[in-house]
Coordinates of C-alpha atoms in Angstrom, one line a residue:
Chain A
X1 CA 36.7 -44.3 29.4
X2 CA 39.2 -41.6 28.9
X3 CA 42.5 -41.9 30.7
X4 CA 45.3 -39.4 30.3
X5 CA 48.6 -40.8 29.2
X6 CA 51.1 -41.8 31.9
X7 CA 54.7 -41.2 31.9
X8 CA 57.2 -43.9 32.8
X9 CA 60.5 -42.3 33.8
X10 CA 63.8 -43.9 34.7
X11 CA 66.8 -41.6 34.9
X12 CA 67.1 -39.8 31.5
X13 CA 64.7 -42.2 29.8
X14 CA 61.0 -41.8 29.6
X15 CA 58.1 -43.6 27.9
X16 CA 54.7 -42.2 27.3
X17 CA 52.0 -44.8 27.5
X18 CA 48.3 -44.5 26.9
X19 CA 46.6 -46.7 29.5
X20 CA 43.7 -47.5 27.3
X21 CA 45.9 -48.4 24.3
X22 CA 48.0 -50.6 26.6
X23 CA 44.9 -52.4 28.0
X24 CA 43.5 -52.9 24.5
X25 CA 46.8 -54.4 23.3
X26 CA 46.9 -56.8 26.3
X27 CA 43.3 -57.7 25.6
X28 CA 44.1 -58.4 22.0
X29 CA 47.1 -60.5 22.9
X30 CA 44.9 -62.5 25.3
X31 CA 42.2 -63.0 22.7
X32 CA 44.8 -64.0 20.1
X33 CA 46.1 -66.6 22.6
X34 CA 42.7 -68.0 23.3
X35 CA 42.0 -68.2 19.6
X36 CA 45.4 -69.9 19.1
X37 CA 44.7 -72.5 21.7
X38 CA 41.3 -73.2 20.2
X39 CA 42.8 -73.5 16.7
X40 CA 45.4 -75.9 17.8
X41 CA 43.3 -78.1 20.0
X42 CA 39.9 -78.4 18.3
X43 CA 38.9 -79.6 15.0
X44 CA 38.1 -82.9 13.4
X45 CA 40.4 -84.5 15.8
X46 CA 40.3 -83.0 19.3
X47 CA 43.7 -82.7 20.9
X48 CA 43.6 -81.8 24.6
X49 CA 45.6 -78.8 25.6
X50 CA 48.4 -80.7 27.6
X51 CA 48.9 -82.9 24.5
X52 CA 49.1 -79.7 22.3
X53 CA 51.9 -78.4 24.6
X54 CA 53.7 -81.8 24.5
X55 CA 53.4 -81.9 20.7
X56 CA 54.8 -78.4 20.3
X57 CA 57.9 -79.4 22.3
X58 CA 58.2 -82.6 20.3
X59 CA 57.2 -84.9 23.1
X60 CA 53.7 -85.8 22.0
X61 CA 52.4 -88.9 20.3
X62 CA 53.2 -89.1 16.5
X63 CA 49.6 -88.6 15.7
X64 CA 49.3 -85.4 17.8
X65 CA 52.6 -84.1 16.5
X66 CA 51.4 -84.5 12.9
X67 CA 48.1 -82.8 13.6
X68 CA 49.4 -80.0 15.8
X69 CA 52.9 -79.3 14.6
X70 CA 52.6 -80.1 10.9
X71 CA 48.9 -79.2 10.1
X72 CA 47.5 -76.8 12.6
X73 CA 50.5 -74.8 13.8
X74 CA 51.7 -73.6 10.4
X75 CA 48.2 -72.6 9.4
X76 CA 47.9 -70.6 12.7
X77 CA 51.3 -69.0 12.4
X78 CA 50.5 -68.0 8.8
X79 CA 47.2 -66.6 9.9
X80 CA 48.7 -64.6 12.8
X81 CA 51.5 -63.2 10.6
X82 CA 49.4 -62.5 7.6
X83 CA 46.8 -60.8 9.7
X84 CA 49.4 -58.7 11.5
X85 CA 51.0 -57.8 8.2
X86 CA 47.7 -56.8 6.6
X87 CA 46.7 -54.8 9.7
X88 CA 50.0 -53.0 9.8
X89 CA 50.1 -52.4 6.1
X90 CA 46.5 -51.0 6.3
X91 CA 47.4 -48.8 9.2
X92 CA 50.4 -47.4 7.4
X93 CA 48.5 -46.5 4.2
X94 CA 45.4 -45.1 6.0
X95 CA 47.8 -42.9 8.1
X96 CA 49.6 -41.8 5.0
X97 CA 46.6 -41.0 3.0
X98 CA 44.6 -39.8 6.1
X99 CA 41.8 -41.8 4.6
X100 CA 40.2 -45.2 5.7
X101 CA 39.8 -45.9 2.0
X102 CA 43.5 -45.6 1.5
X103 CA 43.9 -49.3 2.4
X104 CA 46.1 -51.4 0.2
X105 CA 43.0 -53.5 -0.7
X106 CA 41.4 -50.4 -2.2
X107 CA 44.2 -48.6 -3.9
X108 CA 45.4 -51.3 -6.2
X109 CA 48.2 -52.9 -4.2
X110 CA 46.4 -56.1 -3.2
X111 CA 44.9 -56.2 -6.6
X112 CA 48.3 -56.0 -8.2
X113 CA 49.4 -58.9 -6.0
X114 CA 46.3 -60.8 -7.2
X115 CA 47.1 -60.2 -10.8
X116 CA 50.7 -61.3 -10.3
X117 CA 49.5 -64.4 -8.4
X118 CA 46.9 -65.4 -11.0
X119 CA 49.4 -64.9 -13.8
X120 CA 51.6 -67.4 -12.0
X121 CA 48.7 -69.8 -11.4
X122 CA 47.6 -69.6 -15.1
X123 CA 51.2 -70.1 -16.3
X124 CA 51.3 -73.2 -14.1
X125 CA 53.6 -71.9 -11.5
X126 CA 54.6 -73.7 -8.3
X127 CA 53.5 -72.4 -4.9
X128 CA 56.7 -70.4 -4.7
X129 CA 56.3 -69.0 -8.1
X130 CA 52.8 -67.9 -7.2
X131 CA 54.0 -66.2 -4.0
X132 CA 56.8 -64.6 -6.0
X133 CA 54.4 -63.5 -8.7
X134 CA 52.0 -61.8 -6.2
X135 CA 54.9 -60.1 -4.3
X136 CA 56.2 -58.8 -7.6
X137 CA 52.7 -57.8 -8.7
X138 CA 52.2 -55.9 -5.5
X139 CA 55.4 -54.0 -5.7
X140 CA 55.0 -53.2 -9.4
X141 CA 51.4 -51.9 -8.9
X142 CA 52.5 -49.8 -6.0
X143 CA 55.3 -48.4 -8.1
X144 CA 52.8 -47.6 -10.8
X145 CA 50.3 -46.0 -8.5
X146 CA 53.0 -44.0 -6.7
X147 CA 54.6 -42.9 -9.9
X148 CA 51.3 -41.7 -11.5
X149 CA 50.1 -40.0 -8.3
X150 CA 53.6 -38.3 -7.7
X151 CA 53.6 -34.6 -8.3
X152 CA 55.7 -32.5 -6.0
X153 CA 55.4 -35.2 -3.3
X154 CA 52.3 -37.5 -3.1
X155 CA 49.1 -36.2 -1.6
X156 CA 47.0 -38.8 0.1
X157 CA 43.9 -37.9 -1.9
X158 CA 45.5 -38.3 -5.2
X159 CA 47.1 -41.6 -4.2
X160 CA 43.5 -42.9 -3.3
X161 CA 42.1 -41.7 -6.6
X162 CA 44.9 -43.1 -8.8
X163 CA 44.9 -46.3 -6.6
X164 CA 41.1 -46.8 -7.1
X165 CA 41.6 -46.5 -10.9
X166 CA 44.5 -48.9 -10.9
X167 CA 42.4 -51.3 -8.7
X168 CA 39.6 -51.3 -11.3
X169 CA 42.1 -51.8 -14.2
X170 CA 43.7 -54.7 -12.4
X171 CA 40.4 -56.4 -11.6
X172 CA 39.7 -56.2 -15.3
X173 CA 43.0 -57.9 -16.1
X174 CA 42.2 -60.6 -13.5
X175 CA 38.9 -61.3 -15.2
X176 CA 40.5 -61.5 -18.6
X177 CA 43.1 -63.9 -17.2
X178 CA 40.5 -66.1 -15.6
X179 CA 38.2 -66.2 -18.7
X180 CA 41.1 -67.0 -21.0
X181 CA 42.6 -69.7 -18.8
X182 CA 41.6 -73.4 -19.0
X183 CA 39.0 -74.6 -16.6
X184 CA 41.4 -76.3 -14.2
X185 CA 43.7 -73.2 -13.9
X186 CA 40.7 -70.9 -13.6
X187 CA 39.3 -72.9 -10.7
X188 CA 42.7 -72.9 -8.9
X189 CA 43.1 -69.2 -9.5
X190 CA 39.6 -68.5 -8.3
X191 CA 40.2 -70.3 -5.1
X192 CA 43.4 -68.5 -4.6
X193 CA 41.7 -65.2 -5.2
X194 CA 39.3 -65.5 -2.3
X195 CA 42.2 -65.8 0.1
X196 CA 42.6 -68.9 2.1
X197 CA 44.7 -70.4 4.9
X198 CA 43.8 -73.9 4.2
X199 CA 46.7 -76.3 3.5
X200 CA 49.3 -73.7 4.6
X201 CA 52.5 -75.3 5.7
X202 CA 55.7 -74.1 7.3
X203 CA 57.0 -73.0 3.8
X204 CA 54.2 -70.5 3.8
X205 CA 54.5 -69.5 7.4
X206 CA 58.2 -68.9 7.6
X207 CA 58.6 -66.3 4.9
X208 CA 55.8 -64.1 6.1
X209 CA 56.8 -64.5 9.7
X210 CA 60.4 -63.5 8.9
X211 CA 59.3 -60.5 6.8
X212 CA 57.1 -59.4 9.7
X213 CA 60.0 -59.8 12.1
X214 CA 62.2 -57.6 9.9
X215 CA 59.6 -55.0 9.0
X216 CA 57.7 -54.6 12.3
X217 CA 60.7 -52.9 14.1
X218 CA 61.1 -50.5 11.1
X219 CA 57.4 -49.7 11.4
X220 CA 57.8 -49.1 15.1
X221 CA 60.5 -46.6 14.4
X222 CA 58.3 -44.9 11.8
X223 CA 55.3 -44.8 14.1
X224 CA 55.9 -41.5 15.8
X225 CA 56.9 -39.5 12.6
X226 CA 53.8 -41.1 10.9
X227 CA 51.5 -39.9 13.7
X228 CA 53.0 -36.5 13.4
X229 CA 52.4 -36.4 9.6
X230 CA 48.7 -37.0 10.2
X231 CA 48.6 -33.2 11.1
X232 CA 49.8 -32.3 7.6
X233 CA 53.2 -32.2 5.8
X234 CA 54.0 -28.7 6.9
X235 CA 53.1 -29.2 10.5
X236 CA 55.2 -32.3 10.5
X237 CA 58.1 -30.6 8.7
X238 CA 57.9 -27.8 11.3
X239 CA 58.8 -30.2 14.1
X240 CA 61.7 -31.6 12.2
X241 CA 60.3 -34.5 10.3
X242 CA 61.8 -35.3 6.9
X243 CA 58.4 -35.9 5.4
X244 CA 59.3 -37.3 2.0
X245 CA 61.9 -39.7 3.5
X246 CA 59.5 -41.0 6.1
X247 CA 56.8 -41.4 3.5
X248 CA 59.1 -43.3 1.2
X249 CA 60.2 -45.7 4.0
X250 CA 56.6 -46.2 5.1
X251 CA 55.4 -46.9 1.6
X252 CA 58.2 -49.4 1.1
X253 CA 57.4 -51.2 4.4
X254 CA 53.6 -51.1 3.8
X255 CA 53.9 -52.5 0.2
X256 CA 56.2 -55.3 1.3
X257 CA 54.0 -56.2 4.2
X258 CA 51.0 -56.4 1.9
X259 CA 53.0 -58.2 -0.8
X260 CA 54.3 -61.0 1.5
X261 CA 50.9 -61.3 3.2
X262 CA 49.1 -61.8 -0.2
X263 CA 51.9 -64.1 -1.4
X264 CA 51.2 -66.4 1.7
X265 CA 47.4 -66.3 1.9
X266 CA 46.1 -64.8 -1.3
X267 CA 44.3 -61.4 -1.4
X268 CA 42.3 -61.8 1.8
X269 CA 40.0 -58.8 1.6
X270 CA 39.0 -56.4 4.4
X271 CA 41.6 -57.1 7.1
X272 CA 43.8 -54.2 5.9
X273 CA 40.8 -51.9 5.9
X274 CA 39.0 -53.0 9.0
X275 CA 41.8 -53.8 11.4
X276 CA 43.2 -50.2 11.8
X277 CA 39.6 -48.8 12.0
X278 CA 38.6 -51.3 14.7
X279 CA 42.0 -50.7 16.5
X280 CA 41.5 -46.9 16.5
X281 CA 38.0 -47.3 17.9
X282 CA 39.1 -49.8 20.6
X283 CA 42.1 -47.6 21.7
X284 CA 40.3 -44.3 21.2
X285 CA 43.7 -43.0 20.1
X286 CA 44.0 -40.0 17.9
X287 CA 45.0 -41.1 14.5
X288 CA 46.1 -44.5 13.5
X289 CA 47.6 -46.9 16.1
X290 CA 50.2 -49.3 14.4
X291 CA 50.7 -51.9 17.2
X292 CA 47.0 -52.2 18.0
X293 CA 46.3 -52.5 14.2
X294 CA 48.7 -55.3 13.8
X295 CA 47.3 -57.2 16.8
X296 CA 43.7 -56.6 15.6
X297 CA 44.6 -57.9 12.2
X298 CA 46.2 -61.1 13.6
X299 CA 43.1 -61.7 15.9
X300 CA 40.7 -60.8 13.1
X301 CA 42.2 -63.2 10.6
X302 CA 42.9 -66.2 12.9
X303 CA 39.4 -65.8 14.5
X304 CA 37.9 -65.6 11.0
X305 CA 39.9 -68.7 9.9
X306 CA 38.6 -70.6 12.9
X307 CA 35.1 -69.8 12.0
X308 CA 35.8 -70.7 8.4
X309 CA 36.9 -74.1 9.4
X310 CA 34.2 -74.8 12.0
X311 CA 31.1 -72.9 10.9
X312 CA 29.8 -75.5 8.4
X313 CA 32.2 -78.3 9.2
X314 CA 33.2 -80.6 7.6
X315 CA 32.8 -78.2 4.7
X316 CA 35.3 -75.3 4.7
X317 CA 34.9 -71.7 3.8
X318 CA 37.7 -69.7 2.4
X319 CA 38.8 -67.2 5.2
X320 CA 38.4 -64.2 2.9
X321 CA 34.6 -64.8 2.9
X322 CA 34.5 -64.8 6.7
X323 CA 36.8 -61.7 7.2
X324 CA 34.6 -59.7 4.8
X325 CA 31.5 -60.7 6.6
X326 CA 32.9 -60.5 10.2
X327 CA 34.9 -57.3 9.8
X328 CA 32.3 -55.7 7.6
X329 CA 29.5 -56.2 10.0
X330 CA 31.4 -55.0 13.0
X331 CA 32.7 -51.9 11.2
X332 CA 29.2 -51.1 10.0
X333 CA 27.9 -51.4 13.6
X334 CA 30.6 -49.1 14.9
X335 CA 30.0 -46.5 12.2
X336 CA 26.3 -46.7 12.7
X337 CA 26.8 -46.1 16.4
X338 CA 29.2 -43.2 15.8
X339 CA 27.0 -41.3 13.3
X340 CA 23.8 -41.6 15.3
Chain B
X1 CA 73.9 -10.5 11.4
X2 CA 70.3 -11.4 12.2
X3 CA 69.6 -15.1 13.0
X4 CA 67.2 -15.7 10.2
X5 CA 68.0 -14.4 6.6
X6 CA 67.4 -15.3 3.1
X7 CA 69.6 -14.2 0.2
X8 CA 69.3 -14.4 -3.6
X9 CA 66.2 -16.5 -3.2
X10 CA 64.4 -17.8 -6.3
X11 CA 61.2 -19.5 -5.1
X12 CA 59.1 -21.7 -7.4
X13 CA 56.4 -24.3 -7.3
X14 CA 57.2 -26.7 -10.3
X15 CA 57.4 -24.3 -13.3
X16 CA 55.7 -21.4 -11.6
X17 CA 58.3 -19.0 -10.4
X18 CA 57.0 -16.9 -7.5
X19 CA 60.0 -14.8 -6.7
X20 CA 63.5 -14.2 -8.0
X21 CA 66.6 -12.9 -6.3
X22 CA 64.9 -12.1 -3.1
X23 CA 66.9 -10.8 -0.1
X24 CA 65.3 -10.7 3.3
X25 CA 66.3 -10.5 6.8
X26 CA 64.3 -10.9 10.0
X27 CA 65.5 -8.5 12.7
X28 CA 66.2 -10.4 15.9
X29 CA 63.6 -9.8 18.6
X30 CA 61.2 -8.2 16.1
X31 CA 57.5 -8.9 15.4
X32 CA 57.9 -8.9 11.6
X33 CA 54.7 -8.9 9.6
X34 CA 54.7 -9.6 5.9
X35 CA 51.8 -8.0 3.9
X36 CA 50.9 -7.8 0.3
X37 CA 48.1 -8.5 -2.2
X38 CA 47.0 -12.1 -2.9
X39 CA 49.6 -14.2 -4.7
X40 CA 52.4 -11.7 -4.1
X41 CA 54.5 -14.6 -2.6
X42 CA 54.3 -13.7 1.0
X43 CA 53.3 -17.2 2.2
X44 CA 55.8 -18.7 -0.2
X45 CA 58.5 -16.6 1.3
X46 CA 57.5 -17.6 4.8
X47 CA 57.5 -21.3 3.8
X48 CA 61.0 -20.9 2.4
X49 CA 62.1 -19.3 5.7
X50 CA 60.6 -22.2 7.5
X51 CA 62.5 -24.7 5.1
X52 CA 59.2 -26.1 3.9
X53 CA 60.1 -25.0 0.4
X54 CA 63.6 -25.5 -1.0
X55 CA 64.7 -22.4 -2.9
X56 CA 65.6 -23.0 -6.5
X57 CA 68.5 -20.6 -6.1
X58 CA 69.9 -18.8 -3.1
X59 CA 69.7 -19.9 0.5
X60 CA 68.0 -19.3 3.8
X61 CA 70.4 -19.0 6.7
X62 CA 69.7 -19.7 10.3
X63 CA 72.4 -18.6 12.8
X64 CA 74.8 -18.3 9.9
X65 CA 74.3 -21.8 8.5
X66 CA 72.4 -22.8 5.4
X67 CA 69.1 -24.0 7.0
X68 CA 68.8 -27.2 4.9
X69 CA 72.3 -28.3 5.9
X70 CA 71.3 -28.3 9.6
X71 CA 69.7 -31.4 11.1
X72 CA 65.9 -31.0 10.8
X73 CA 65.2 -31.6 14.4
X74 CA 67.9 -29.1 15.4
X75 CA 66.2 -26.5 13.3
X76 CA 62.9 -27.4 14.9
X77 CA 64.2 -26.6 18.3
X78 CA 65.1 -23.0 17.1
X79 CA 62.4 -22.2 14.6
X80 CA 58.8 -23.1 14.8
X81 CA 56.0 -22.7 12.2
X82 CA 52.2 -22.4 12.4
X83 CA 51.2 -23.5 9.0
X84 CA 48.3 -22.0 7.1
X85 CA 46.4 -25.2 7.1
X86 CA 46.9 -28.2 9.3
X87 CA 44.8 -31.3 9.6
X88 CA 43.2 -32.4 12.8
X89 CA 43.7 -36.2 13.2
X90 CA 40.5 -38.1 13.9
X91 CA 39.5 -38.3 17.5
X92 CA 42.6 -36.5 19.0
X93 CA 42.4 -34.6 22.2
X94 CA 43.7 -31.1 22.8
X95 CA 46.4 -32.3 25.3
X96 CA 47.5 -35.0 22.9
X97 CA 47.8 -32.6 19.9
X98 CA 49.7 -29.9 21.9
X99 CA 52.0 -32.6 23.2
X100 CA 53.0 -33.4 19.6
X101 CA 54.8 -30.1 19.5
X102 CA 57.4 -31.6 21.7
X103 CA 58.6 -33.9 19.0
X104 CA 61.9 -32.2 18.3
X105 CA 62.8 -32.4 21.9
X106 CA 62.1 -36.1 22.1
X107 CA 63.8 -39.4 21.2
X108 CA 62.6 -43.0 21.0
X109 CA 63.8 -43.6 24.6
X110 CA 63.0 -40.0 25.9
X111 CA 59.4 -39.7 24.9
X112 CA 57.9 -37.7 27.8
X113 CA 60.4 -35.9 30.1
X114 CA 59.4 -33.5 32.9
X115 CA 60.5 -30.7 30.6
X116 CA 58.0 -31.9 28.0
X117 CA 55.3 -31.9 30.5
X118 CA 56.1 -28.5 31.8
X119 CA 56.3 -27.0 28.3
X120 CA 53.0 -28.4 27.3
X121 CA 51.3 -27.1 30.5
X122 CA 52.8 -23.7 29.9
X123 CA 51.9 -23.6 26.3
X124 CA 48.2 -24.5 27.1
X125 CA 48.1 -22.0 29.9
X126 CA 49.5 -19.2 27.7
X127 CA 46.9 -19.9 25.0
X128 CA 44.1 -20.4 27.6
X129 CA 43.3 -23.9 26.5
X130 CA 44.1 -25.7 29.8
X131 CA 40.4 -26.3 30.5
X132 CA 40.0 -27.9 27.1
X133 CA 42.7 -30.4 27.6
X134 CA 40.5 -33.5 27.4
X135 CA 38.2 -32.2 24.7
X136 CA 38.3 -33.6 21.1
X137 CA 39.9 -31.0 18.9
X138 CA 37.3 -31.7 16.1
X139 CA 34.5 -30.5 18.4
X140 CA 36.0 -27.1 19.1
X141 CA 35.2 -23.8 17.6
X142 CA 37.5 -22.1 15.0
X143 CA 38.9 -19.8 17.5
X144 CA 39.6 -22.4 20.1
X145 CA 41.1 -24.7 17.5
X146 CA 43.5 -22.0 16.4
X147 CA 44.5 -21.4 19.9
X148 CA 45.3 -25.1 20.2
X149 CA 47.5 -25.1 17.1
X150 CA 49.3 -22.1 18.5
X151 CA 49.7 -24.0 21.8
X152 CA 51.3 -26.8 19.8
X153 CA 53.7 -24.4 18.2
X154 CA 54.5 -22.8 21.5
X155 CA 55.1 -26.2 23.2
X156 CA 58.0 -26.5 20.7
X157 CA 59.7 -23.7 22.7
X158 CA 61.5 -22.1 19.8
X159 CA 63.0 -18.6 20.0
X160 CA 61.8 -17.9 16.5
X161 CA 58.2 -18.6 15.5
X162 CA 56.7 -18.2 12.0
X163 CA 52.9 -17.8 11.5
X164 CA 51.3 -18.2 8.1
X165 CA 48.0 -16.2 8.2
X166 CA 47.2 -17.0 11.8
X167 CA 44.0 -15.0 11.8
X168 CA 42.3 -16.3 8.7
X169 CA 38.9 -17.9 9.2
X170 CA 38.6 -16.2 12.6
X171 CA 36.1 -13.6 13.6
X172 CA 37.3 -10.2 14.7
X173 CA 37.3 -11.1 18.4
X174 CA 39.3 -14.2 18.0
X175 CA 41.7 -12.4 15.5
X176 CA 42.4 -9.8 18.2
X177 CA 42.8 -12.6 20.8
X178 CA 45.4 -14.4 18.6
X179 CA 47.3 -11.2 17.8
X180 CA 47.4 -10.1 21.4
X181 CA 48.8 -13.5 22.3
X182 CA 51.4 -13.0 19.6
X183 CA 52.3 -9.6 21.0
X184 CA 52.7 -11.2 24.4
X185 CA 55.0 -13.8 23.0
X186 CA 57.0 -11.1 21.3
X187 CA 57.3 -9.1 24.5
X188 CA 58.6 -12.3 26.2
X189 CA 61.5 -12.1 23.9
X190 CA 60.6 -14.3 20.9
X191 CA 61.2 -13.3 17.3
X192 CA 57.9 -13.5 15.4
X193 CA 57.3 -13.5 11.7
X194 CA 53.6 -13.5 10.5
X195 CA 51.8 -13.2 7.2
X196 CA 48.7 -11.1 7.6
X197 CA 46.1 -9.7 5.4
X198 CA 44.7 -6.8 7.4
X199 CA 47.0 -3.7 6.9
X200 CA 45.7 -2.0 10.1
X201 CA 46.4 -5.0 12.3
X202 CA 49.8 -5.4 10.6
X203 CA 50.6 -1.7 11.5
X204 CA 49.3 -2.1 15.0
X205 CA 51.2 -5.2 15.9
X206 CA 54.3 -5.2 13.8
X207 CA 57.6 -3.7 14.9
X208 CA 59.0 -4.4 11.4
X209 CA 56.8 -4.5 8.3
X210 CA 57.7 -6.2 5.0
X211 CA 55.5 -5.1 2.1
X212 CA 55.6 -7.4 -1.0
X213 CA 54.2 -7.2 -4.5
X214 CA 54.8 -9.6 -7.4
X215 CA 57.5 -11.6 -5.5
X216 CA 59.5 -8.5 -4.6
X217 CA 59.9 -6.6 -1.4
X218 CA 58.6 -3.1 -2.1
X219 CA 59.2 -1.6 1.3
X220 CA 60.2 -2.6 4.7
X221 CA 60.8 -1.0 8.1
X222 CA 58.9 0.4 11.0
X223 CA 55.2 0.7 10.1
X224 CA 55.0 4.3 10.9
X225 CA 57.5 5.3 8.2
X226 CA 56.6 2.5 5.7
X227 CA 52.8 2.8 5.4
X228 CA 52.0 5.7 3.1
X229 CA 49.1 6.4 0.8
X230 CA 51.5 6.2 -2.2
X231 CA 52.7 2.8 -1.1
X232 CA 49.1 1.4 -0.6
X233 CA 48.2 2.8 -4.0
X234 CA 51.3 1.3 -5.7
X235 CA 51.0 -2.1 -4.0
X236 CA 47.3 -2.7 -3.7
X237 CA 45.9 -0.2 -6.3
X238 CA 43.7 1.4 -3.7
X239 CA 43.3 5.1 -3.0
X240 CA 43.4 5.7 0.7
X241 CA 44.0 8.1 3.5
X242 CA 46.3 7.3 6.4
X243 CA 45.5 8.6 9.9
X244 CA 46.8 7.9 13.3
X245 CA 45.0 4.9 14.9
X246 CA 43.1 6.6 17.8
X247 CA 44.0 3.7 20.1
X248 CA 47.7 3.1 19.4
X249 CA 48.9 6.0 17.2
X250 CA 50.0 3.6 14.5
X251 CA 49.1 4.1 10.9
X252 CA 45.4 3.4 10.1
X253 CA 44.6 2.9 6.4
X254 CA 41.2 4.3 5.5
X255 CA 40.3 3.3 1.9
X256 CA 38.8 6.0 -0.3
X257 CA 35.1 5.7 -1.0
X258 CA 33.5 4.8 -4.2
X259 CA 35.9 5.8 -6.9
X260 CA 38.6 3.4 -7.5
X261 CA 42.1 4.1 -8.8
X262 CA 42.3 1.1 -11.0
X263 CA 40.0 -1.7 -11.8
X264 CA 41.0 -5.2 -10.9

C-alpha cells in the first residue's frame, strides 16, 4: 500500500501527514491498549475488566486495588515508558548514524549503563543507587564514545566503530565485576543484567515516565531536522539546519532516554535495535520514524513482558529474554523477506 | 557589489590549509564555473561560499552581511547547494525527497503550504522526474537520481544555487542533460556556481570562469578570454591547442598528443 501524504490546511497553518504512518500509529495504540488491558486483568488472579476500571479510579475492592493499582499498573507503566524510551533512543541513534547497528545497545551506551548498575549492585547499593549508577554509567560511556569518535564533527560510521569497541570493553568490565563479587551480589547483578520488569513499583515507573514526558516533546522538535540530516550533513546544512547543534541535542536526548530506561528496567536488549526497524517497515516511511518507533518499543516491551509472565507460568522469564527472541525472530523474518 | 563574495579567506580542514587570503566574487546573474586540477581547493571554496566550511580567516558575505551571522534558514531561502555526495535515506520516494527541499520555507505548524506543493511540482517538472514521483530513489539510475537531487535543490527556490561537481559519475548523455538544465535555470535568472572537471563543458556553459590552482585563483573572466594554451599549461601542466567549438564557438581545449610537458 502506498498512499501519498495528505495536507491538512487551516488558514496559515498546515500539517503534512502520511496516511500509512498515521494508520500504523493508531494500530500500535490499539495494540498497546489491548496489551494493557490483558496485563491488568489477567494473571494469577483474574480481575474482570470492570473491576480493573473501578480499581484504577480507587473504587474497587481492596484486593483488586492492591493487585491492579499497586502490582500490575506500575509494572505496566514502567514497561510502556521503558519500551517507548528505548524505541525513541534507538530511533535517534540509528538516524544519526544512518546505521541500524548504531543502536545504543550496540554502541556501548546500554553497556555503560549496565556497568554502572552492576557496580552499584556489587557495592550493595539501594534500588535508587542502582538506577543512579546505571544512568551515570550511560552518560559517562556516551561521553567517552562521543569524545573518542569526535574529529571535526562525528561521523556515524566512526561512532559505531568506537561504540562497538567500547561495548566490548564494558562487557569485559562487567564480567570482571561479576566474577570478583560474592555469590549473592553476583546473582543479583546477573538478574538485573538480563533486564526485567518484575517487582517494578511506582518508584520505578514515575521517574522514567517523567523523563519521557520531558524528552519526548524535545524529540518531536528534533524529528524534522533529524530526518533532513539522513540525507547527509551538507544537504541538511544547505536547507538551513545547524547540524552540529541538532546532533548534540539529539545525542543528549537519546543518551538520557537510554539511561533512564536502563535505570528502571535493566539493560533490556534488542528493543532499541528492533523497534525503529520494525516501525520503519510498518510505516514504509523513508528514514527513521520517531513516533512510530516509540510506540513500537512500548508495545514490543509490554507484549514481551506479558509473555514472560504467562508463557511458563507460574515460573517467570526475564523480559529481556523474550524481547530478544520476539524482536529477533520478527526482524529476521522481515529481513529475509526483503532480501529474497 | 555582487550578492555573494568572499574576502581574505583562509580555508582549512584541521591542520591542512587549502587556501590563504583568497578573494572571490560571484557576478550576479552569472553561470560561474570553477575549474582546476584535483586538490586545488575548488570544492573547498564552494563549500565555504555555501557556509558548509567556516573560514579560518576572512568572511563570506551574502547580500552585504557575513553569511554565518545570518539565520541559517534565512540563508537557505536565498542560497542553495547541491553537495558532491548526498545520502539517500532507506526506502524514500522521489516525491518525499524533493519535498525535503522545502524545509527552509516551513515551520512546525506550517509543514506543507500550497506554495510548498507548487514549488515541488515545478521542480519535478523542470527536472523531468514527475513520472518518477512514487518510485523509491534507491532504485533509480545514476542520472535519474542526480536529477532528483537537483529537483530537491530547485524546490528550495533560491535565487543563488551552488553545485559541487554535479556531473561526476554520470555518463556523457546525462552530463549534458544536467548541464542543459543548469543553463535553463541560469536563463530563468538564477545565479549559478558550479565546480566542473571538464574544461570544454566549463567553457561551453559558463558565463564566468574561475580557474584555480594550489588554493589560488589564477585567472577569471569570460571563458573566451580566459582559456588560453598558456593557462592550461600553467595550471594543468598539459600542452594543448585551443580551437573554436564548432557548435558554440566557445574555446575547445584539444590536448597535445603523446609528448607531455611535464610528468605528474
